[in-house]
Amino acid sequence: MTTDFLPQITGSFANPASENPTVAMIEAAYKHHNLHFRYLNCEVTSENLKSAVEGAKAMGWTGFNCSIPHKVDVIEYLDGLGESAKLIGAVNTIVKRGDQWIGENTDGKGFVKAMKEVVDPKGKKITLFGAGGAARAVAVEMALAGAKEILIVNRSKERGNVVAKLVSQNTGAQSSYVPWTQNYSIQPDSDIVINATSIGLFPNVDDKLDINFDSIFPQMVVADGIHNPPLTHFLKTAISKGCKTVNGLQMLVNQGVIGVKYWTNVDVDPTVMHQKLTHVLGID
Ligand code: NDP
């Protein structure tokens, strides 16, 4: 292949963030499937966000991810939003579709994909701990996947009410805020119980949810959004009670699978990504 006469810019930049686990995971999928794509991590300040998006467009990227604090601010530089991203009000994945740049949110989609491997959320009653960005994405996607009822159990009443209202008013699911009282007992008819708070996230791995662990029953499917460690205290307890579980690593991998599908139209093998991720995180 001769590329010498194409008009090109070939860049070089100091990139201490290249060992990022997500980068390693996605590049592993590209390599495994012989896809001629690259996934690079660039640090972009808020004041440079607009220029960075223009740069991505100018350089012919097929899309990109963005993290906190850009998940909301990037929207004004896009041409449209996917259905759930519109409801969530934040995006983490940008996709070029034709000449349009569309914002998607794959946080909740990755979670639902992992959940569906264990149980279909359709018609289920869900207890969801947390009302931050991850909880919002999970609540919206579980509702769009057909969940019947979602209880938002959160420390802050204000944030909890916002998520419950968002779900009730925009999806077919019923949702309400439930105050997180001390030693909270999970309602026994909950089919699925999810931790979408940051309690137990590395390095605070010994932190525990303030719940009555005897209110976890074997018929409940229990999930945790935390990917490091993949087996949180909450999940370990659920396993000891005989519950089926979904961990945050599966959510993160599936999110990557969905992003790659958006950008390349190829369904990549999640096991390759899972293996690379656990290796980079040192938890294999
Ligand atoms: P946010 O900061 O937006 O929200 C944090 C949530 O945790 C809030 O609901 C907060 O409650 C609650 N919380 C934190 N500490 C406590 C505590 N001590 N007691 C009770 N509630 C508490 O974070 P995100 O939503 O962005 O992230 C949450 C988790 O989800 C993180 O662990 C993150 O790693 C994970 N995540 C995983 C992803 C994956 O792909 N696996 C993707 C995205 C996130 P309050 O509102 O009262 O402050």
Tab-separated table of C-alpha atoms and ligand atoms in Angstrom:
chain	number	residue	atom	x	y	z
A	1	MET	CA	0.000	0.000	0.000
A	2	THR	CA	1.413	3.412	-0.943
A	3	THR	CA	0.293	6.255	1.243
A	4	ASP	CA	3.155	8.679	0.531
A	5	PHE	CA	1.103	11.051	-1.584
A	6	LEU	CA	-1.985	11.272	0.633
A	7	PRO	CA	-2.294	14.566	2.472
A	8	GLN	CA	-1.495	13.550	6.031
A	9	ILE	CA	-0.502	14.779	9.417
A	10	THR	CA	1.391	12.233	11.482
A	11	GLY	CA	1.343	13.110	15.150
A	12	SER	CA	3.553	12.454	18.102
A	13	PHE	CA	2.648	13.267	21.661
A	14	ALA	CA	3.825	12.387	25.136
A	15	ASN	CA	1.151	9.995	26.394
A	16	PRO	CA	1.554	8.856	29.998
A	17	ALA	CA	-2.117	7.745	29.922
A	18	SER	CA	-1.507	5.061	27.281
A	19	GLU	CA	-1.478	2.309	29.936
A	20	ASN	CA	-5.112	3.103	30.696
A	21	PRO	CA	-7.023	-0.221	31.174
A	22	THR	CA	-9.796	0.756	28.738
A	23	VAL	CA	-7.225	1.575	26.062
A	24	ALA	CA	-5.537	-1.794	26.562
A	25	MET	CA	-8.905	-3.590	26.447
A	26	ILE	CA	-10.099	-1.971	23.225
A	27	GLU	CA	-6.736	-2.196	21.452
A	28	ALA	CA	-6.695	-5.920	22.343
A	29	ALA	CA	-10.034	-6.336	20.553
A	30	TYR	CA	-8.768	-4.448	17.465
A	31	LYS	CA	-5.661	-6.613	17.363
A	32	HIS	CA	-7.543	-9.880	17.902
A	33	HIS	CA	-10.014	-9.113	15.115
A	34	ASN	CA	-7.356	-7.632	12.827
A	35	LEU	CA	-9.250	-4.344	12.716
A	36	HIS	CA	-7.222	-1.454	11.328
A	37	PHE	CA	-8.313	0.958	14.017
A	38	ARG	CA	-6.494	2.577	16.914
A	39	TYR	CA	-7.805	3.708	20.308
A	40	LEU	CA	-5.737	6.445	21.923
A	41	ASN	CA	-6.211	8.298	25.168
A	42	CYS	CA	-5.642	12.075	25.075
A	43	GLU	CA	-5.942	14.342	28.082
A	44	VAL	CA	-8.208	17.293	27.219
A	45	THR	CA	-8.930	20.227	29.526
A	46	SER	CA	-12.412	21.795	29.684
A	47	GLU	CA	-11.232	24.918	27.870
A	48	ASN	CA	-9.900	22.768	25.014
A	49	LEU	CA	-12.958	20.517	24.674
A	50	LYS	CA	-14.472	22.352	21.682
A	51	SER	CA	-11.147	22.368	19.811
A	52	ALA	CA	-10.590	18.695	20.634
A	53	VAL	CA	-13.985	17.729	19.174
A	54	GLU	CA	-13.249	19.821	16.068
A	55	GLY	CA	-9.871	18.112	15.878
A	56	ALA	CA	-11.450	14.645	16.052
A	57	LYS	CA	-13.813	15.617	13.239
A	58	ALA	CA	-11.016	17.147	11.161
A	59	MET	CA	-8.769	14.116	11.625
A	60	GLY	CA	-11.368	11.674	10.366
A	61	TRP	CA	-12.006	9.831	13.625
A	62	THR	CA	-15.007	7.478	13.611
A	63	GLY	CA	-15.808	8.387	17.190
A	64	PHE	CA	-14.453	8.724	20.699
A	65	ASN	CA	-15.221	8.256	24.377
A	66	CYS	CA	-15.252	11.037	26.907
A	67	SER	CA	-15.111	10.884	30.684
A	68	ILE	CA	-16.010	13.130	33.606
A	69	PRO	CA	-16.071	16.216	33.449
A	70	HIS	CA	-16.874	16.245	29.703
A	71	LYS	CA	-19.903	13.917	29.637
A	72	VAL	CA	-22.437	16.777	29.655
A	73	ASP	CA	-20.430	19.668	28.200
A	74	VAL	CA	-19.529	17.762	25.008
A	75	ILE	CA	-23.221	17.606	23.996
A	76	GLU	CA	-23.272	21.170	22.646
A	77	TYR	CA	-20.658	20.240	20.019
A	78	LEU	CA	-22.668	17.257	18.711
A	79	ASP	CA	-25.475	16.981	16.134
A	80	GLY	CA	-27.800	14.730	18.143
A	81	LEU	CA	-28.218	12.187	20.926
A	82	GLY	CA	-29.324	8.545	21.116
A	83	GLU	CA	-32.644	7.847	22.867
A	84	SER	CA	-31.263	6.900	26.257
A	85	ALA	CA	-28.473	9.498	26.161
A	86	LYS	CA	-31.173	12.141	25.709
A	87	LEU	CA	-32.933	10.905	28.873
A	88	ILE	CA	-29.744	10.438	30.871
A	89	GLY	CA	-28.527	13.887	29.817
A	90	ALA	CA	-24.913	12.734	29.540
A	91	VAL	CA	-22.842	10.881	26.945
A	92	ASN	CA	-19.684	8.820	27.130
A	93	THR	CA	-19.484	7.611	23.526
A	94	ILE	CA	-19.577	9.729	20.383
A	95	VAL	CA	-20.229	8.099	17.031
A	96	LYS	CA	-19.977	9.467	13.493
A	97	ARG	CA	-23.099	8.389	11.584
A	98	GLY	CA	-23.000	9.698	8.021
A	99	ASP	CA	-22.053	13.337	8.482
A	100	GLN	CA	-23.663	13.551	11.936
A	101	TRP	CA	-21.866	13.264	15.269
A	102	ILE	CA	-24.192	11.501	17.709
A	103	GLY	CA	-23.744	11.146	21.475
A	104	GLU	CA	-24.575	7.817	23.112
A	105	ASN	CA	-24.348	6.621	26.690
A	106	THR	CA	-23.049	3.061	26.968
A	107	ASP	CA	-22.715	2.905	30.802
A	108	GLY	CA	-26.238	1.570	31.281
A	109	LYS	CA	-26.288	-0.345	27.970
A	110	GLY	CA	-23.196	-2.321	29.031
A	111	PHE	CA	-24.860	-3.065	32.344
A	112	VAL	CA	-28.117	-4.280	30.742
A	113	LYS	CA	-26.187	-6.477	28.290
A	114	ALA	CA	-24.413	-8.131	31.242
A	115	MET	CA	-27.696	-8.435	33.169
A	116	LYS	CA	-29.486	-10.056	30.238
A	117	GLU	CA	-26.921	-12.860	30.291
A	118	VAL	CA	-28.322	-13.738	33.744
A	119	VAL	CA	-31.936	-12.507	33.710
A	120	ASP	CA	-34.204	-10.467	31.435
A	121	PRO	CA	-35.114	-7.211	33.239
A	122	LYS	CA	-38.548	-7.227	31.567
A	123	GLY	CA	-41.335	-7.088	34.169
A	124	LYS	CA	-38.886	-7.143	37.094
A	125	LYS	CA	-38.885	-5.141	40.320
A	126	ILE	CA	-35.517	-3.512	40.940
A	127	THR	CA	-33.879	-2.018	44.004
A	128	LEU	CA	-31.128	0.348	42.933
A	129	PHE	CA	-28.681	1.852	45.422
A	130	GLY	CA	-27.315	5.221	44.282
A	131	ALA	CA	-28.460	8.172	42.210
A	132	GLY	CA	-25.230	9.435	40.631
A	133	GLY	CA	-24.189	9.249	36.968
A	134	ALA	CA	-23.897	5.446	36.865
A	135	ALA	CA	-27.207	4.905	38.694
A	136	ARG	CA	-28.981	7.302	36.351
A	137	ALA	CA	-27.680	5.441	33.266
A	138	VAL	CA	-28.504	2.020	34.768
A	139	ALA	CA	-32.015	3.129	35.843
A	140	VAL	CA	-32.875	4.536	32.409
A	141	GLU	CA	-31.575	1.512	30.482
A	142	MET	CA	-33.213	-1.025	32.830
A	143	ALA	CA	-36.483	0.897	32.418
A	144	LEU	CA	-36.116	0.961	28.618
A	145	ALA	CA	-35.391	-2.789	28.775
A	146	GLY	CA	-38.863	-3.276	30.290
A	147	ALA	CA	-38.345	-3.250	34.081
A	148	LYS	CA	-41.684	-2.877	35.880
A	149	GLU	CA	-40.611	-0.944	38.965
A	150	ILE	CA	-37.377	0.707	40.102
A	151	LEU	CA	-36.841	1.808	43.706
A	152	ILE	CA	-34.090	4.404	43.952
A	153	VAL	CA	-32.498	4.040	47.389
A	154	ASN	CA	-30.087	6.904	47.949
A	155	ARG	CA	-28.504	8.911	50.736
A	156	SER	CA	-29.319	12.286	49.154
A	157	LYS	CA	-33.085	12.718	48.811
A	158	GLU	CA	-32.707	15.424	46.173
A	159	ARG	CA	-30.603	13.291	43.786
A	160	GLY	CA	-32.775	10.235	44.428
A	161	ASN	CA	-35.961	12.107	43.574
A	162	VAL	CA	-34.454	13.469	40.340
A	163	VAL	CA	-33.651	9.965	39.068
A	164	ALA	CA	-37.005	8.493	40.167
A	165	LYS	CA	-38.914	11.307	38.456
A	166	LEU	CA	-36.811	11.015	35.296
A	167	VAL	CA	-37.616	7.297	34.993
A	168	SER	CA	-41.329	7.570	35.885
A	169	GLN	CA	-41.998	10.469	33.557
A	170	ASN	CA	-40.096	9.187	30.521
A	171	THR	CA	-40.318	5.408	30.487
A	172	GLY	CA	-42.911	2.688	31.052
A	173	ALA	CA	-41.407	1.810	34.472
A	174	GLN	CA	-42.740	3.026	37.836
A	175	SER	CA	-40.015	4.576	39.930
A	176	SER	CA	-39.895	6.143	43.378
A	177	TYR	CA	-37.296	7.447	45.786
A	178	VAL	CA	-36.809	5.484	48.993
A	179	PRO	CA	-34.794	7.085	51.817
A	180	TRP	CA	-31.675	5.086	52.732
A	181	THR	CA	-32.378	4.454	56.407
A	182	GLN	CA	-29.777	2.839	58.673
A	183	ASN	CA	-29.378	-0.930	58.167
A	184	TYR	CA	-31.813	-0.685	55.224
A	185	SER	CA	-33.827	-3.869	54.513
A	186	ILE	CA	-34.287	-4.721	50.825
A	187	GLN	CA	-37.950	-5.246	49.956
A	188	PRO	CA	-38.351	-9.051	49.748
A	189	ASP	CA	-40.188	-8.945	46.401
A	190	SER	CA	-37.211	-7.285	44.657
A	191	ASP	CA	-36.092	-9.441	41.719
A	192	ILE	CA	-32.872	-7.539	41.031
A	193	VAL	CA	-30.726	-5.561	43.479
A	194	ILE	CA	-27.999	-3.242	42.201
A	195	ASN	CA	-25.220	-1.269	43.864
A	196	ALA	CA	-24.542	1.780	41.691
A	197	THR	CA	-22.848	3.756	44.470
A	198	SER	CA	-19.076	4.001	44.814
A	199	ILE	CA	-19.095	2.132	48.163
A	200	GLY	CA	-16.421	-0.585	48.045
A	201	LEU	CA	-14.453	0.914	45.139
A	202	PHE	CA	-10.662	0.393	45.310
A	203	PRO	CA	-8.852	1.344	47.537
A	204	ASN	CA	-11.807	1.442	50.013
A	205	VAL	CA	-12.561	-2.235	49.447
A	206	ASP	CA	-13.634	-2.873	53.049
A	207	ASP	CA	-16.427	-0.275	52.938
A	208	LYS	CA	-19.848	-1.932	53.143
A	209	LEU	CA	-23.331	-0.857	52.124
A	210	ASP	CA	-25.361	0.110	55.172
A	211	ILE	CA	-27.968	-2.591	54.610
A	212	ASN	CA	-29.420	-5.570	56.406
A	213	PHE	CA	-27.553	-8.380	54.632
A	214	ASP	CA	-30.168	-10.851	55.881
A	215	SER	CA	-32.643	-9.140	53.518
A	216	ILE	CA	-30.762	-10.640	50.525
A	217	PHE	CA	-32.537	-13.818	49.374
A	218	PRO	CA	-31.307	-16.494	46.935
A	219	GLN	CA	-33.913	-15.714	44.259
A	220	MET	CA	-32.591	-12.153	43.902
A	221	VAL	CA	-30.096	-11.358	41.136
A	222	VAL	CA	-27.491	-9.061	42.664
A	223	ALA	CA	-25.265	-6.689	40.676
A	224	ASP	CA	-22.483	-4.244	41.454
A	225	GLY	CA	-21.260	-1.476	39.112
A	226	ILE	CA	-17.831	-1.435	40.737
A	227	HIS	CA	-15.237	-3.097	38.492
A	228	ASN	CA	-12.268	-2.890	40.839
A	229	PRO	CA	-12.414	-5.146	42.746
A	230	PRO	CA	-14.784	-7.262	40.624
A	231	LEU	CA	-15.851	-9.202	43.717
A	232	THR	CA	-16.995	-6.569	46.182
A	233	HIS	CA	-18.115	-7.341	49.727
A	234	PHE	CA	-21.716	-6.884	48.475
A	235	LEU	CA	-21.283	-9.484	45.712
A	236	LYS	CA	-19.383	-11.902	47.962
A	237	THR	CA	-22.275	-11.736	50.440
A	238	ALA	CA	-24.834	-12.289	47.659
A	239	ILE	CA	-22.897	-15.316	46.378
A	240	SER	CA	-22.770	-16.740	49.910
A	241	LYS	CA	-26.596	-16.448	50.033
A	242	GLY	CA	-26.915	-18.393	46.761
A	243	CYS	CA	-27.761	-15.430	44.474
A	244	LYS	CA	-26.778	-15.121	40.834
A	245	THR	CA	-24.586	-12.048	40.339
A	246	VAL	CA	-23.344	-9.546	37.749
A	247	ASN	CA	-20.127	-7.619	38.347
A	248	GLY	CA	-18.852	-4.231	37.190
A	249	LEU	CA	-16.112	-5.793	35.091
A	250	GLN	CA	-18.752	-7.386	32.861
A	251	MET	CA	-20.426	-3.968	32.588
A	252	LEU	CA	-17.147	-2.295	31.606
A	253	VAL	CA	-16.290	-4.965	29.033
A	254	ASN	CA	-19.766	-4.835	27.479
A	255	GLN	CA	-19.602	-1.077	27.318
A	256	GLY	CA	-16.410	-1.463	25.287
A	257	VAL	CA	-18.008	-4.096	23.048
A	258	ILE	CA	-20.908	-1.719	22.326
A	259	GLY	CA	-18.564	1.218	21.642
A	260	VAL	CA	-16.449	-0.809	19.212
A	261	LYS	CA	-19.622	-1.974	17.437
A	262	TYR	CA	-20.679	1.673	17.054
A	263	TRP	CA	-17.317	2.669	15.579
A	264	THR	CA	-16.425	-0.343	13.441
A	265	ASN	CA	-19.721	-2.225	12.956
A	266	VAL	CA	-17.939	-5.370	14.172
A	267	ASP	CA	-19.093	-7.533	17.096
A	268	VAL	CA	-15.895	-8.185	19.004
A	269	ASP	CA	-15.198	-11.077	21.353
A	270	PRO	CA	-15.783	-9.950	24.979
A	271	THR	CA	-13.534	-12.691	26.390
A	272	VAL	CA	-10.451	-11.166	24.709
A	273	MET	CA	-11.285	-7.809	26.250
A	274	HIS	CA	-12.092	-9.316	29.640
A	275	GLN	CA	-8.767	-11.164	29.744
A	276	LYS	CA	-6.778	-8.059	28.822
A	277	LEU	CA	-8.619	-5.911	31.330
A	278	THR	CA	-8.107	-8.281	34.255
A	279	HIS	CA	-4.438	-8.622	33.289
A	280	VAL	CA	-3.861	-4.847	33.176
A	281	LEU	CA	-5.740	-4.371	36.454
A	282	GLY	CA	-3.663	-7.172	38.006
A	283	ILE	CA	-6.751	-9.167	38.995
A	284	ASP	CA	-6.388	-12.167	36.661
B	1	NDP	P1	-21.263	9.636	41.424
B	1	NDP	O1	-20.270	10.382	42.242
B	1	NDP	O2	-22.033	10.343	40.369
B	1	NDP	O3	-22.367	8.995	42.446
B	1	NDP	C1	-21.957	8.313	43.589
B	1	NDP	C2	-23.177	7.686	44.268
B	1	NDP	O4	-22.734	6.935	45.384
B	1	NDP	C3	-24.192	8.680	44.805
B	1	NDP	O5	-25.476	8.159	44.676
B	1	NDP	C4	-23.790	8.797	46.285
B	1	NDP	O6	-24.870	9.161	47.125
B	1	NDP	C5	-23.406	7.376	46.569
B	1	NDP	N1	-22.509	7.243	47.718
B	1	NDP	C6	-21.162	7.447	47.732
B	1	NDP	N2	-20.683	7.198	48.973
B	1	NDP	C7	-21.754	6.810	49.728
B	1	NDP	C8	-21.909	6.418	51.091
B	1	NDP	N3	-20.865	6.366	51.937
B	1	NDP	N4	-23.143	6.078	51.532
B	1	NDP	C9	-24.220	6.125	50.719
B	1	NDP	N5	-24.124	6.510	49.413
B	1	NDP	C10	-22.922	6.842	48.925
B	1	NDP	O7	-20.492	8.391	40.866
B	1	NDP	P2	-20.866	7.505	39.562
B	1	NDP	O8	-22.329	7.299	39.557
B	1	NDP	O9	-20.215	8.064	38.367
B	1	NDP	O10	-20.120	6.136	39.887
B	1	NDP	C11	-20.611	5.242	40.881
B	1	NDP	C12	-19.875	3.931	40.773
B	1	NDP	O11	-20.170	3.289	39.525
B	1	NDP	C13	-18.353	4.060	40.850
B	1	NDP	O12	-17.884	3.054	41.707
B	1	NDP	C14	-17.888	3.785	39.440
B	1	NDP	O13	-16.633	3.139	39.428
B	1	NDP	C15	-18.975	2.834	38.928
B	1	NDP	N6	-19.095	2.871	37.472
B	1	NDP	C16	-18.849	1.702	36.809
B	1	NDP	C17	-18.891	1.653	35.438
B	1	NDP	C18	-18.565	0.351	34.755
B	1	NDP	O14	-18.516	0.322	33.515
B	1	NDP	N7	-18.369	-0.734	35.481
B	1	NDP	C19	-19.277	2.830	34.619
B	1	NDP	C20	-19.537	4.002	35.423
B	1	NDP	C21	-19.428	3.998	36.783
B	1	NDP	P3	-25.309	10.712	47.321
B	1	NDP	O15	-26.135	11.062	46.107
B	1	NDP	O16	-26.088	10.692	48.556
B	1	NDP	O17	-24.028	11.506	47.399
